[in-house]
mmCIF file of C-alpha atoms in Angstrom:
data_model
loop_
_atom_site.group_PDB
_atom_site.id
_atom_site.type_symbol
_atom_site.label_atom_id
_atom_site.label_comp_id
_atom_site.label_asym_id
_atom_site.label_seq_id
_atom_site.Cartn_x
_atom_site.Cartn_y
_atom_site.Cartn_z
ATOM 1 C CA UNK A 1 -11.478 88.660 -19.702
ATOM 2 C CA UNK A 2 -11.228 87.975 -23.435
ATOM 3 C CA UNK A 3 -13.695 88.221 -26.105
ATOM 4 C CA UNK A 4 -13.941 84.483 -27.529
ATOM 5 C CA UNK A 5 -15.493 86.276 -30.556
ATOM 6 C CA UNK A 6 -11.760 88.044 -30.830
ATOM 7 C CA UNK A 7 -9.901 84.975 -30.279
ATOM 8 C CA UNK A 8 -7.630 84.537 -33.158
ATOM 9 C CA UNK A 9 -8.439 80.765 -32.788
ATOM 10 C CA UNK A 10 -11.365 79.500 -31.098
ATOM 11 C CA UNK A 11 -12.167 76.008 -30.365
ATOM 12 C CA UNK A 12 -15.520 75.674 -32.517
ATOM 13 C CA UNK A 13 -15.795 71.896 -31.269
ATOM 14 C CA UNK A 14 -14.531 71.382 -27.703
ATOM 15 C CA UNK A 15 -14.646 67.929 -26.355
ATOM 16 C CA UNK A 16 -17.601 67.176 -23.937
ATOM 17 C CA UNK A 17 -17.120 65.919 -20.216
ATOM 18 C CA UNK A 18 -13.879 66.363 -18.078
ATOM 19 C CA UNK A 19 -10.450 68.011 -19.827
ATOM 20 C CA UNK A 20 -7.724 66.009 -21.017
ATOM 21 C CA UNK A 21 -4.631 65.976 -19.064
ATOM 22 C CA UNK A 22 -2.849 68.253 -22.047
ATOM 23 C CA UNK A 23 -5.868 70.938 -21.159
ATOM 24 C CA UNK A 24 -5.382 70.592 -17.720
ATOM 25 C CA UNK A 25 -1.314 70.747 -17.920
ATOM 26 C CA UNK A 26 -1.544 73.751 -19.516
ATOM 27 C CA UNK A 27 -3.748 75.731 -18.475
ATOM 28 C CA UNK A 28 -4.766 74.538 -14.499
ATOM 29 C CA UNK A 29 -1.857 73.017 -12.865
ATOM 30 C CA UNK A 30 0.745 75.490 -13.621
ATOM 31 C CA UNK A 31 -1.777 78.110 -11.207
ATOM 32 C CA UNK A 32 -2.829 76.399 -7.661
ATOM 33 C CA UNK A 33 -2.476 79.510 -5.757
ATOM 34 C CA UNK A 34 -0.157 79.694 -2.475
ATOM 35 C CA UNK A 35 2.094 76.766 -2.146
ATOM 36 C CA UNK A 36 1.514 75.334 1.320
ATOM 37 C CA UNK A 37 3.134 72.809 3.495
ATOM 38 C CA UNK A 38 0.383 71.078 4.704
ATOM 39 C CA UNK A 39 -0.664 69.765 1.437
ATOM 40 C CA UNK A 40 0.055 66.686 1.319
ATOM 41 C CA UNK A 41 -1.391 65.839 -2.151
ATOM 42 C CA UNK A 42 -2.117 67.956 -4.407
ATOM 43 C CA UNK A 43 -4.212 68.151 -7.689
ATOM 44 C CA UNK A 44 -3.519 65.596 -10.390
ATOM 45 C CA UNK A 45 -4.808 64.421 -13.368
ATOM 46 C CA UNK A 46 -7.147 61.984 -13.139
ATOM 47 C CA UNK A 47 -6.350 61.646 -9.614
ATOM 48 C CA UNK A 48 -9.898 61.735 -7.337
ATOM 49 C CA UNK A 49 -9.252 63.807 -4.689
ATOM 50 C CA UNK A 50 -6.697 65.870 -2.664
ATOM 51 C CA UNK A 51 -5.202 65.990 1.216
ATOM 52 C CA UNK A 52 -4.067 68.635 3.613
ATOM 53 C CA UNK A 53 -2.496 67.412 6.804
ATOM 54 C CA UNK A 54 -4.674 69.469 9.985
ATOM 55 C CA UNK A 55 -2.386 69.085 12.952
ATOM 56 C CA UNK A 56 -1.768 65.498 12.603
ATOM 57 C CA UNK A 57 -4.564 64.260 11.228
ATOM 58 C CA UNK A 58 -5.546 63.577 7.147
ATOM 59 C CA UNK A 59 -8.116 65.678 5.604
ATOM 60 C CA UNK A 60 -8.794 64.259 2.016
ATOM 61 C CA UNK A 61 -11.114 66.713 -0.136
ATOM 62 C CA UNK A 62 -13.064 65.998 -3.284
ATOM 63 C CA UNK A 63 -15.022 68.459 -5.294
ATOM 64 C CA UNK A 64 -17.565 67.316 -7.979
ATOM 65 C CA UNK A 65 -20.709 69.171 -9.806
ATOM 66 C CA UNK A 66 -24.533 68.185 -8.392
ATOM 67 C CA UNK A 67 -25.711 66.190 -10.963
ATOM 68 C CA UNK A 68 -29.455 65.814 -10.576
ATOM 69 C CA UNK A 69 -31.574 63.957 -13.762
ATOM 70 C CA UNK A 70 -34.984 65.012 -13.336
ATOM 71 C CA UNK A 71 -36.135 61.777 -16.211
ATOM 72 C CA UNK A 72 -34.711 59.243 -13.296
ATOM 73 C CA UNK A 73 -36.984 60.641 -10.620
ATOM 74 C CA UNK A 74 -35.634 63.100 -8.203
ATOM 75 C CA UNK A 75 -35.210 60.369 -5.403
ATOM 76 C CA UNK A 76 -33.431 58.239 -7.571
ATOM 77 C CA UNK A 77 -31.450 61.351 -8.924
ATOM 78 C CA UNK A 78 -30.772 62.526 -5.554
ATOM 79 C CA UNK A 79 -29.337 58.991 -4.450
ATOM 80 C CA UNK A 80 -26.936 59.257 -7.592
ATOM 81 C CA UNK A 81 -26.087 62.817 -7.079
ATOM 82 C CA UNK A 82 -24.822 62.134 -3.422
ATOM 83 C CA UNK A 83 -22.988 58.597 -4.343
ATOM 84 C CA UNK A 84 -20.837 60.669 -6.742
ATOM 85 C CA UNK A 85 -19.988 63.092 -4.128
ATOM 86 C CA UNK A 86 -18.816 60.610 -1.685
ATOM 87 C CA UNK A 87 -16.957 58.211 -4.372
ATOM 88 C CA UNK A 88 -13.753 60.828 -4.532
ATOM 89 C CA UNK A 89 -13.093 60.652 -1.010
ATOM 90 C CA UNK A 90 -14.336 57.121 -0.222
ATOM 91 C CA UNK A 91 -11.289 55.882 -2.424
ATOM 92 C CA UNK A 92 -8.996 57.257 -0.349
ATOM 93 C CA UNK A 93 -9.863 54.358 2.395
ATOM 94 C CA UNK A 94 -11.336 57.299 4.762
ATOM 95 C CA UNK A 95 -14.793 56.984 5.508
ATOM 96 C CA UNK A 96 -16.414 60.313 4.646
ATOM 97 C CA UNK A 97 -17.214 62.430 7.369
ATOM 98 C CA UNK A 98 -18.948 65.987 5.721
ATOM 99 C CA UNK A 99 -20.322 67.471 2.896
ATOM 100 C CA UNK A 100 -20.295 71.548 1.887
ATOM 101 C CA UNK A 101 -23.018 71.601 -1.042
ATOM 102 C CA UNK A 102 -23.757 74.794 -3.162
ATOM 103 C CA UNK A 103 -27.330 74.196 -5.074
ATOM 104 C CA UNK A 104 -27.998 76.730 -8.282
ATOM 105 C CA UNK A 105 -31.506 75.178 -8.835
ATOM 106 C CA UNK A 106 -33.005 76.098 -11.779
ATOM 107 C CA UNK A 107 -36.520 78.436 -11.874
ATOM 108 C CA UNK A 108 -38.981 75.570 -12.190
ATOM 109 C CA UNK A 109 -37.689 73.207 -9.602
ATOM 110 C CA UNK A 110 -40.700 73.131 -7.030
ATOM 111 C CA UNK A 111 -40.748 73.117 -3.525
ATOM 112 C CA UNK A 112 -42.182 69.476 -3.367
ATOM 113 C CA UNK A 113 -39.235 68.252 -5.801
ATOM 114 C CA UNK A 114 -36.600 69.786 -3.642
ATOM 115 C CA UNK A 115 -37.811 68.212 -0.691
ATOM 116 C CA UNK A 116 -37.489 64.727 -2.072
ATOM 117 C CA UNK A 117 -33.483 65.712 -3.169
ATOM 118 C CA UNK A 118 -32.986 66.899 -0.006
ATOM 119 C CA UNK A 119 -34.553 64.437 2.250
ATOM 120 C CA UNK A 120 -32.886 61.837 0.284
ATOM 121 C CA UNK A 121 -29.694 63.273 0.338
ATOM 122 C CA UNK A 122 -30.276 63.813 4.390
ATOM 123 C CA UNK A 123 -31.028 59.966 5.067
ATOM 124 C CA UNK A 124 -27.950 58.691 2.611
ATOM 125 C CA UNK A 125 -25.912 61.221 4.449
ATOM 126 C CA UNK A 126 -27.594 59.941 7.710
ATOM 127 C CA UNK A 127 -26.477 56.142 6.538
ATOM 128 C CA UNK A 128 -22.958 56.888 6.151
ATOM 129 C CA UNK A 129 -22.228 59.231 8.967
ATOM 130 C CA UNK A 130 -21.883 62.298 6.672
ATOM 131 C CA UNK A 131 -22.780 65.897 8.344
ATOM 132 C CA UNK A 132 -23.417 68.946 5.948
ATOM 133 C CA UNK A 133 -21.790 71.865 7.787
ATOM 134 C CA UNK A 134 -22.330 74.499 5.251
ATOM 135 C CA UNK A 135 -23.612 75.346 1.841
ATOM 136 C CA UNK A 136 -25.682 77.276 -0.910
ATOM 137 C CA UNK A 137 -29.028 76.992 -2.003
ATOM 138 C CA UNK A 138 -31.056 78.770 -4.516
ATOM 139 C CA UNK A 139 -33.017 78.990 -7.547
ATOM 140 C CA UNK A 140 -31.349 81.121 -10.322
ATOM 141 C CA UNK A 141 -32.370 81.960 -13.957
ATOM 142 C CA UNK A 142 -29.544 80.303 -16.625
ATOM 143 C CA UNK A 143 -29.038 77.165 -14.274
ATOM 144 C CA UNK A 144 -30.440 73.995 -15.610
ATOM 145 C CA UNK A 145 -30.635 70.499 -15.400
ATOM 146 C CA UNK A 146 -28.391 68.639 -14.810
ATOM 147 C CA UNK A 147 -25.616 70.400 -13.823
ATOM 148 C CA UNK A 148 -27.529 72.461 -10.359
ATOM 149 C CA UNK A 149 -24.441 73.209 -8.334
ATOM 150 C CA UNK A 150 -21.217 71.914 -6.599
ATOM 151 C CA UNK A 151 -19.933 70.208 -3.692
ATOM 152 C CA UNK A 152 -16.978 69.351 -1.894
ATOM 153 C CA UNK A 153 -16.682 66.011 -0.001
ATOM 154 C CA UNK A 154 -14.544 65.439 3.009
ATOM 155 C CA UNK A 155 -13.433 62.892 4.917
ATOM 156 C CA UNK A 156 -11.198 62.966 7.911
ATOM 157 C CA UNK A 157 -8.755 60.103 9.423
ATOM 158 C CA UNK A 158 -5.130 58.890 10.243
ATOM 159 C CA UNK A 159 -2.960 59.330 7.672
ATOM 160 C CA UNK A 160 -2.035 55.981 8.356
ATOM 161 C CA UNK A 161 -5.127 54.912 6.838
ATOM 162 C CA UNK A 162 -4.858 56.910 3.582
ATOM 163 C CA UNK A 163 -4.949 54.931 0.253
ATOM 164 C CA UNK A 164 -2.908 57.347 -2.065
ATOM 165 C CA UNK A 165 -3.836 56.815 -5.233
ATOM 166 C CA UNK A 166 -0.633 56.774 -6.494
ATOM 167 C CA UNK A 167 0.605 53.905 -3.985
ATOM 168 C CA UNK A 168 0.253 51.041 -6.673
ATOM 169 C CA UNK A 169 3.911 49.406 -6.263
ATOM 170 C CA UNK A 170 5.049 46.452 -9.067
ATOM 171 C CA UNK A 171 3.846 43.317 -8.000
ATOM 172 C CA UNK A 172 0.479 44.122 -6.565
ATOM 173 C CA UNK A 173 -2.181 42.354 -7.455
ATOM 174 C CA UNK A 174 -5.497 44.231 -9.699
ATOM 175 C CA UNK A 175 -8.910 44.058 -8.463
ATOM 176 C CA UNK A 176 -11.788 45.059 -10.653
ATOM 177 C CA UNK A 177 -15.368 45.635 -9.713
ATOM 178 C CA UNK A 178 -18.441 45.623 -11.575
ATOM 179 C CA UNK A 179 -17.312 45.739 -14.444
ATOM 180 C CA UNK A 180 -17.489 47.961 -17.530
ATOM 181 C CA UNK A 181 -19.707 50.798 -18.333
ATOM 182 C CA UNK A 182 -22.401 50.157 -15.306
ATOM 183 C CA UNK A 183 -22.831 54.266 -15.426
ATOM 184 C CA UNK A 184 -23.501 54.534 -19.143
ATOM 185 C CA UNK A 185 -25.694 51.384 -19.179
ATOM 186 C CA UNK A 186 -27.607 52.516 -16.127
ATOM 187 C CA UNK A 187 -28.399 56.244 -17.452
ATOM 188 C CA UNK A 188 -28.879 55.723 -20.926
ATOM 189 C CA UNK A 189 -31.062 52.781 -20.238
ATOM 190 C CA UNK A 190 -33.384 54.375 -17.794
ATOM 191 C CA UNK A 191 -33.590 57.343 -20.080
ATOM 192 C CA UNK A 192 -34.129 56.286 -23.421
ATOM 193 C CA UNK A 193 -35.803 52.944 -22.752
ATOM 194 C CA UNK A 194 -38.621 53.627 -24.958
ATOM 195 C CA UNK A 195 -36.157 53.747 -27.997
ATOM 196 C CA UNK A 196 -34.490 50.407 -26.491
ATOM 197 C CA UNK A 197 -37.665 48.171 -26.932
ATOM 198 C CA UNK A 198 -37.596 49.122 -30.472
ATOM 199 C CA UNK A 199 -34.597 46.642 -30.755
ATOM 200 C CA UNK A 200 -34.243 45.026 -27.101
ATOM 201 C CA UNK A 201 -36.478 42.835 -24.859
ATOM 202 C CA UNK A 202 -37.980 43.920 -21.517
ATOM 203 C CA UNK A 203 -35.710 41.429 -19.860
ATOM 204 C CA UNK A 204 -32.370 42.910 -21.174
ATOM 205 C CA UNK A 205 -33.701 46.280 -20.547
ATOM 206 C CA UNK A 206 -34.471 45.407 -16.957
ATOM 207 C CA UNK A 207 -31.093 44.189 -16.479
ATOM 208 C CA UNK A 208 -29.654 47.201 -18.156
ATOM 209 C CA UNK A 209 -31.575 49.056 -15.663
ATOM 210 C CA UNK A 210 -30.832 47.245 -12.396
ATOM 211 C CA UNK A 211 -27.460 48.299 -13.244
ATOM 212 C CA UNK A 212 -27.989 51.687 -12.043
ATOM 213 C CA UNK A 213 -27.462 50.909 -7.923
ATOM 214 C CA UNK A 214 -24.274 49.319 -9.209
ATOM 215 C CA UNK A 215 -23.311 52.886 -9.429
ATOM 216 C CA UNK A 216 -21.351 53.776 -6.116
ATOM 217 C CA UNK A 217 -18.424 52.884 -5.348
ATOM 218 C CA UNK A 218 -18.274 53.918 -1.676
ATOM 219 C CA UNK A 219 -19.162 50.310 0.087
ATOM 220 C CA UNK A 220 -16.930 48.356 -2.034
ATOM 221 C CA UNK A 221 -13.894 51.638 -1.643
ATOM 222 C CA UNK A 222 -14.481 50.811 2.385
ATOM 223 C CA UNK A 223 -14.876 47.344 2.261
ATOM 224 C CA UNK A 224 -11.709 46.789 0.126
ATOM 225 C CA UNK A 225 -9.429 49.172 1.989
ATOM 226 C CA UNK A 226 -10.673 47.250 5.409
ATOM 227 C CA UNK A 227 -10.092 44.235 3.842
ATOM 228 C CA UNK A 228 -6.350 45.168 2.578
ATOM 229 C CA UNK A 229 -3.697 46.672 2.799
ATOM 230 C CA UNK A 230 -4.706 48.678 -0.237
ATOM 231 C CA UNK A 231 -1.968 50.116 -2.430
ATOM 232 C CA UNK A 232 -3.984 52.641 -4.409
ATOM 233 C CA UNK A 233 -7.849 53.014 -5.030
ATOM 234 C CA UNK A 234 -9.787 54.777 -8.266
ATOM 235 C CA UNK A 235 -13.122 55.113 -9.654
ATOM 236 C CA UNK A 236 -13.733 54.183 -13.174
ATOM 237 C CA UNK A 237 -15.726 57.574 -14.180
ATOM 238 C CA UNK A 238 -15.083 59.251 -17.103
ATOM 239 C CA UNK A 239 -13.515 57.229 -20.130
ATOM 240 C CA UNK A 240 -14.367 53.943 -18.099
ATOM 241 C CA UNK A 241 -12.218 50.852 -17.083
ATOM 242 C CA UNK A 242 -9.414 51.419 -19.994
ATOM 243 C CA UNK A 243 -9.163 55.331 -18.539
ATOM 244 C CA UNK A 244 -9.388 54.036 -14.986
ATOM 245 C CA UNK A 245 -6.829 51.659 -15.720
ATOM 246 C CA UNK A 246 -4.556 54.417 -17.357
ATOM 247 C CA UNK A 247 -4.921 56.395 -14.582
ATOM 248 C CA UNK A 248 -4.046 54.594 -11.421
ATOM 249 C CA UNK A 249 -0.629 53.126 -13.600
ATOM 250 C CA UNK A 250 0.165 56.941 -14.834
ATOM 251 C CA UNK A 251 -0.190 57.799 -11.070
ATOM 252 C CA UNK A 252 2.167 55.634 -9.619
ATOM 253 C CA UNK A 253 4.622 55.694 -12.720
ATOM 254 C CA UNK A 254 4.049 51.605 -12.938
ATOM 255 C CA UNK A 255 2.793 49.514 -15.425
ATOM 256 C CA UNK A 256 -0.126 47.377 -15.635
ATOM 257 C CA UNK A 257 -0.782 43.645 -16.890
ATOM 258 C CA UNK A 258 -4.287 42.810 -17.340
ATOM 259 C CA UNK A 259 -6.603 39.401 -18.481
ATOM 260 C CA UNK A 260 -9.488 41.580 -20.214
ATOM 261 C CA UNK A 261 -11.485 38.190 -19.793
ATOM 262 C CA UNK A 262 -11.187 37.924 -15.815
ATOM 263 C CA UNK A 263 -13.087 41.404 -15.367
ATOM 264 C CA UNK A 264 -16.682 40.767 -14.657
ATOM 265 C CA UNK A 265 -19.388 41.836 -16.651
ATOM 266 C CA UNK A 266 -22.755 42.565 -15.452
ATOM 267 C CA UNK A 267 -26.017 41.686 -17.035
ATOM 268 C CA UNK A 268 -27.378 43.932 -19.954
ATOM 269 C CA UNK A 269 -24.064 46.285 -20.376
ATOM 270 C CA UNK A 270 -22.819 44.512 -23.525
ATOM 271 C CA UNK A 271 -26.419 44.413 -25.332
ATOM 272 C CA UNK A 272 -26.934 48.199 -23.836
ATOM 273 C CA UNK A 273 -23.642 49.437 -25.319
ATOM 274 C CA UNK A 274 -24.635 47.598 -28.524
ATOM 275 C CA UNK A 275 -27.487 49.604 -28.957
ATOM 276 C CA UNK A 276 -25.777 52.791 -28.266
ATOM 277 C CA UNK A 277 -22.734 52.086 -30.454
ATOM 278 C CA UNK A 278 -20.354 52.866 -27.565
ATOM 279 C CA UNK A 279 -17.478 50.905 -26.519
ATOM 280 C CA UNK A 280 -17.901 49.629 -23.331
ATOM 281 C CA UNK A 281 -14.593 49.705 -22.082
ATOM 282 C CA UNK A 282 -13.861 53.228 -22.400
ATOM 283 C CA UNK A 283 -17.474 54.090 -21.455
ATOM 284 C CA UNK A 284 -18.040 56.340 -18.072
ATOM 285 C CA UNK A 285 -18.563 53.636 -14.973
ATOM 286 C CA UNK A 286 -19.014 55.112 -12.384
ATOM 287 C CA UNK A 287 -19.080 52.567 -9.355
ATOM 288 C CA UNK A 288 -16.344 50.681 -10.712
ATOM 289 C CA UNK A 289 -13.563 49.733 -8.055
ATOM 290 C CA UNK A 290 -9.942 49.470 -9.445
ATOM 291 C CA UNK A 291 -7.775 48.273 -6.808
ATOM 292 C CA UNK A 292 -3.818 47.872 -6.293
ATOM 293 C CA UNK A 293 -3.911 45.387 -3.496
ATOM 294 C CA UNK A 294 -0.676 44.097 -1.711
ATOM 295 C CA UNK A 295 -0.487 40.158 -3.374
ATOM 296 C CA UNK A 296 -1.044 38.258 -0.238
ATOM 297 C CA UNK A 297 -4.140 39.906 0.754
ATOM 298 C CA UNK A 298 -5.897 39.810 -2.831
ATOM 299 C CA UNK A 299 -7.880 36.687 -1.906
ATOM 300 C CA UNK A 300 -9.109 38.582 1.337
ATOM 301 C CA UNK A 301 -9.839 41.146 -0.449
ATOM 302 C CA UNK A 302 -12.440 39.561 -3.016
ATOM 303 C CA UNK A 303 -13.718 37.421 -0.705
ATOM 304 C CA UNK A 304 -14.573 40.687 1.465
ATOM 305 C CA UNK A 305 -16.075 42.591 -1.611
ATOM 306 C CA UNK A 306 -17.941 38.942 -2.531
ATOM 307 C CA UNK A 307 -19.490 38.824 1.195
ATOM 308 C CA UNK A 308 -21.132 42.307 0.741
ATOM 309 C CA UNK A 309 -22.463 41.158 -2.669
ATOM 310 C CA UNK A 310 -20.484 42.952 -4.919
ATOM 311 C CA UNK A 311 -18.463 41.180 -7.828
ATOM 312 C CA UNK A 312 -15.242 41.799 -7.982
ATOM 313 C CA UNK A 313 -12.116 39.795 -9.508
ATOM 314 C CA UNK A 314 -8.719 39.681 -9.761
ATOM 315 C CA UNK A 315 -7.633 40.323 -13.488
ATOM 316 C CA UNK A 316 -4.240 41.444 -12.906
ATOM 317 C CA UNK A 317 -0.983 42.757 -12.060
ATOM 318 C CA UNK A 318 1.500 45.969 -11.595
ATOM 319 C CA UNK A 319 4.460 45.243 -13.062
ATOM 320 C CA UNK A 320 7.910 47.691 -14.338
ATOM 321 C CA UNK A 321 7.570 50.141 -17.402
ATOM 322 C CA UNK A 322 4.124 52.535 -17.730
ATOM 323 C CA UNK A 323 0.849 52.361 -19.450
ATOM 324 C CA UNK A 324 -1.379 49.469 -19.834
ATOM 325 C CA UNK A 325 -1.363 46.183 -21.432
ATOM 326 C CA UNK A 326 -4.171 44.889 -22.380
ATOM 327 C CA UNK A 327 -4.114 40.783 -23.722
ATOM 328 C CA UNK A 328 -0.461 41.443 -24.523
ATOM 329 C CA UNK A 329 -1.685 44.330 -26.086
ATOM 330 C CA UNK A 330 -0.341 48.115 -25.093
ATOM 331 C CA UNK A 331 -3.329 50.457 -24.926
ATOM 332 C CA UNK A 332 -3.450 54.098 -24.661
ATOM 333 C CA UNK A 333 -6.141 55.935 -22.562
ATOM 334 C CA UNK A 334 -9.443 56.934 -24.717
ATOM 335 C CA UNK A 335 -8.968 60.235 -24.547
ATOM 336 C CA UNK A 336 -13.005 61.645 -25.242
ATOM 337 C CA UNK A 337 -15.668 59.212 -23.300
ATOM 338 C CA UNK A 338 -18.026 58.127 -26.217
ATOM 339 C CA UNK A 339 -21.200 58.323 -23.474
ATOM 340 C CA UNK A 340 -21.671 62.460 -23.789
ATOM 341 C CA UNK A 341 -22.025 62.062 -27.415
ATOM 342 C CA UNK A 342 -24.710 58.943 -27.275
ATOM 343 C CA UNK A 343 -26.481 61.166 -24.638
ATOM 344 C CA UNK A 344 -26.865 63.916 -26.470
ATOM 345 C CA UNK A 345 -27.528 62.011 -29.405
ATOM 346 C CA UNK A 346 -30.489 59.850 -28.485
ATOM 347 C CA UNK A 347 -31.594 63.156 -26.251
ATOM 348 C CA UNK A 348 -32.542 64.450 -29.989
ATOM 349 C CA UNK A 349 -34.078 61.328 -30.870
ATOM 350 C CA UNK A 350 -36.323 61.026 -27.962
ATOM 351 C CA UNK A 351 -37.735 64.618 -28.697
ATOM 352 C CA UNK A 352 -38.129 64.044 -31.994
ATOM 353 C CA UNK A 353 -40.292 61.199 -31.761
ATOM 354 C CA UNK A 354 -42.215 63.326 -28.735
#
């Protein structure tokens, strides 16, 4: 292993959140090990999970940190922590089936504070039909909030059934839900609403917060791919809608078309991403659906998504060429996901006036 103090040149100011697809290019894809016929997808940038073929039958794998905020209350943290598990695989149009969890819980975690994580993450699992067959758990000095481990999702199914997410084929329709930075308003709301009022009413704030159950994608990923067919299936996490967006046309090697004004918008995101001097478009959103549907079932498939209470709109299509236009406009993708920095920002803030 080298010394980064001997590095000729070291990266003084790496980017926060996920690599880039240059990073990952260089550096992961070029080493995956064995090469093995019964993978049937294999890693990809900015693609949400992977898929081994077992005899016949589709096993689609997802592997994500445990991402437990303490400052949401652990049964609210839990319920996020387990929702981003299950989003990778969910978008594959599987339901998911069972969960391996490793937990590095830092020293001061207490017994009674584990029990709520874990008992909430037993009766979500419980919900969905999600068994944990194996796992991890301990407490370890150097781990800390709120990065306490990984897991790997799994669901199992007919390959029949499997969304790919790099299915989308030109002249599919583009189904958006939620909206735009529901992750980043959620989070930063809940945390650093005290610094909010100093600018924002209770009301917005409220709505700002209410946007944090917005944050799974997993019933509107089922619901849609029931609903299809379903040409391809993505969560908007890390650089948001416009990343999302980039993604699910680099993945198919298609083109998008979108009407920026048909995506929906949900209460307090614009006024929360005001305040935190973010753009909301390229701001993490997790529990954003974007769907490549097959044209003549787009209507079925909003009206599905509408039934179960979750907005969703058709804003576009996939058309010949690459990238994304935007409004006529060509965008590229956003490269760095402006919600680390406001979150570590505002984390100094908050202590300071502590």
């Amino acid at each position: 292993m080298s010394n980064p103090d001997s590095d000729p040149d070291p990266d003084p100011d790496p980017d926060l959140g996920k690599i880039d697809r240059t990073f990952f290019d260089e550096y992961i894809y070029p080493h995956l090990g064995a090469d093995r016929d019964d993978v049937v997808l294999a890693p990809q940038h900015g693609v949400d999970f992977g898929t081994i073929d077992a005899d016949g039958t589709a096993v689609v794998v997802a592997t994500d940190p445990v991402f437990i905020m303490p400052s949401l209350g652990f049964e609210r943290a839990a319920w996020f922590a387990f929702h981003i598990l299950m989003s990778d695989v969910a978008v594959s149009g599987l339901t998911p089936t069972h969960l391996s969890i490793d937990l590095n819980l830092p020293p001061q975690i207490t017994d009674a504070e584990f029990e709520t994580v874990w008992s909430t993450i037993d009766e979500e699992a419980s919900d969905l039909g999600v068994n944990v067959v194996t796992g991890h758990t301990a407490r370890y000095e150097g781990c800390n909030y709120p990065m306490v481990g990984g897991a790997t999702a799994i669901a199992v199914g007919e390959h029949a059934d499997l969304v790919r997410p790099d299915g989308a084929q030109v002249g599919d329709r583009i189904v958006i839900t939620n909206g735009p930075a529901v992750e980043a308003t959620g989070l930063l709301s809940i945390q650093f609403a005290s610094l909010m009022r100093e600018e924002l009413s209770e009301e917005v704030i409220e709505q700002a917060n209410e946007r944090f159950y917005d944050m799974s994608p997993v019933r509107a990923a089922l619901t849609a791919a029931a609903a299809g067919p379903v040409t391809a299936m993505h969560d908007a996490t890390e650089c948001g809608v416009y990343g999302g967006l980039y993604e699910i046309a680099r993945a198919a090697g298609v083109g998008l078309d979108i009407d920026q004004s048909a995506i929906p918008v949900q209460p307090g995101v614009q006024e929360t991403c005001d305040f935190f001097d973010i753009d909301p478009w390229a701001s993490i959103s997790e529990g954003t659906l974007i769907a490549a549907v097959q044209p003549d079932r787009c209507d079925d498939v909003v009206d599905a998504l509408d039934a179960e209470g979750i907005p969703a709109a058709d804003v576009g299509q996939v058309i010949e060429g690459e990238g994304v236009i935007i409004d006529d406009e060509p965008i590229e993708h956003p490269g760095v996901d402006p919600f680390w920095g406001a979150m570590e920002e505002y984390a100094a803030k908050l202590e300071q006036n502590t």
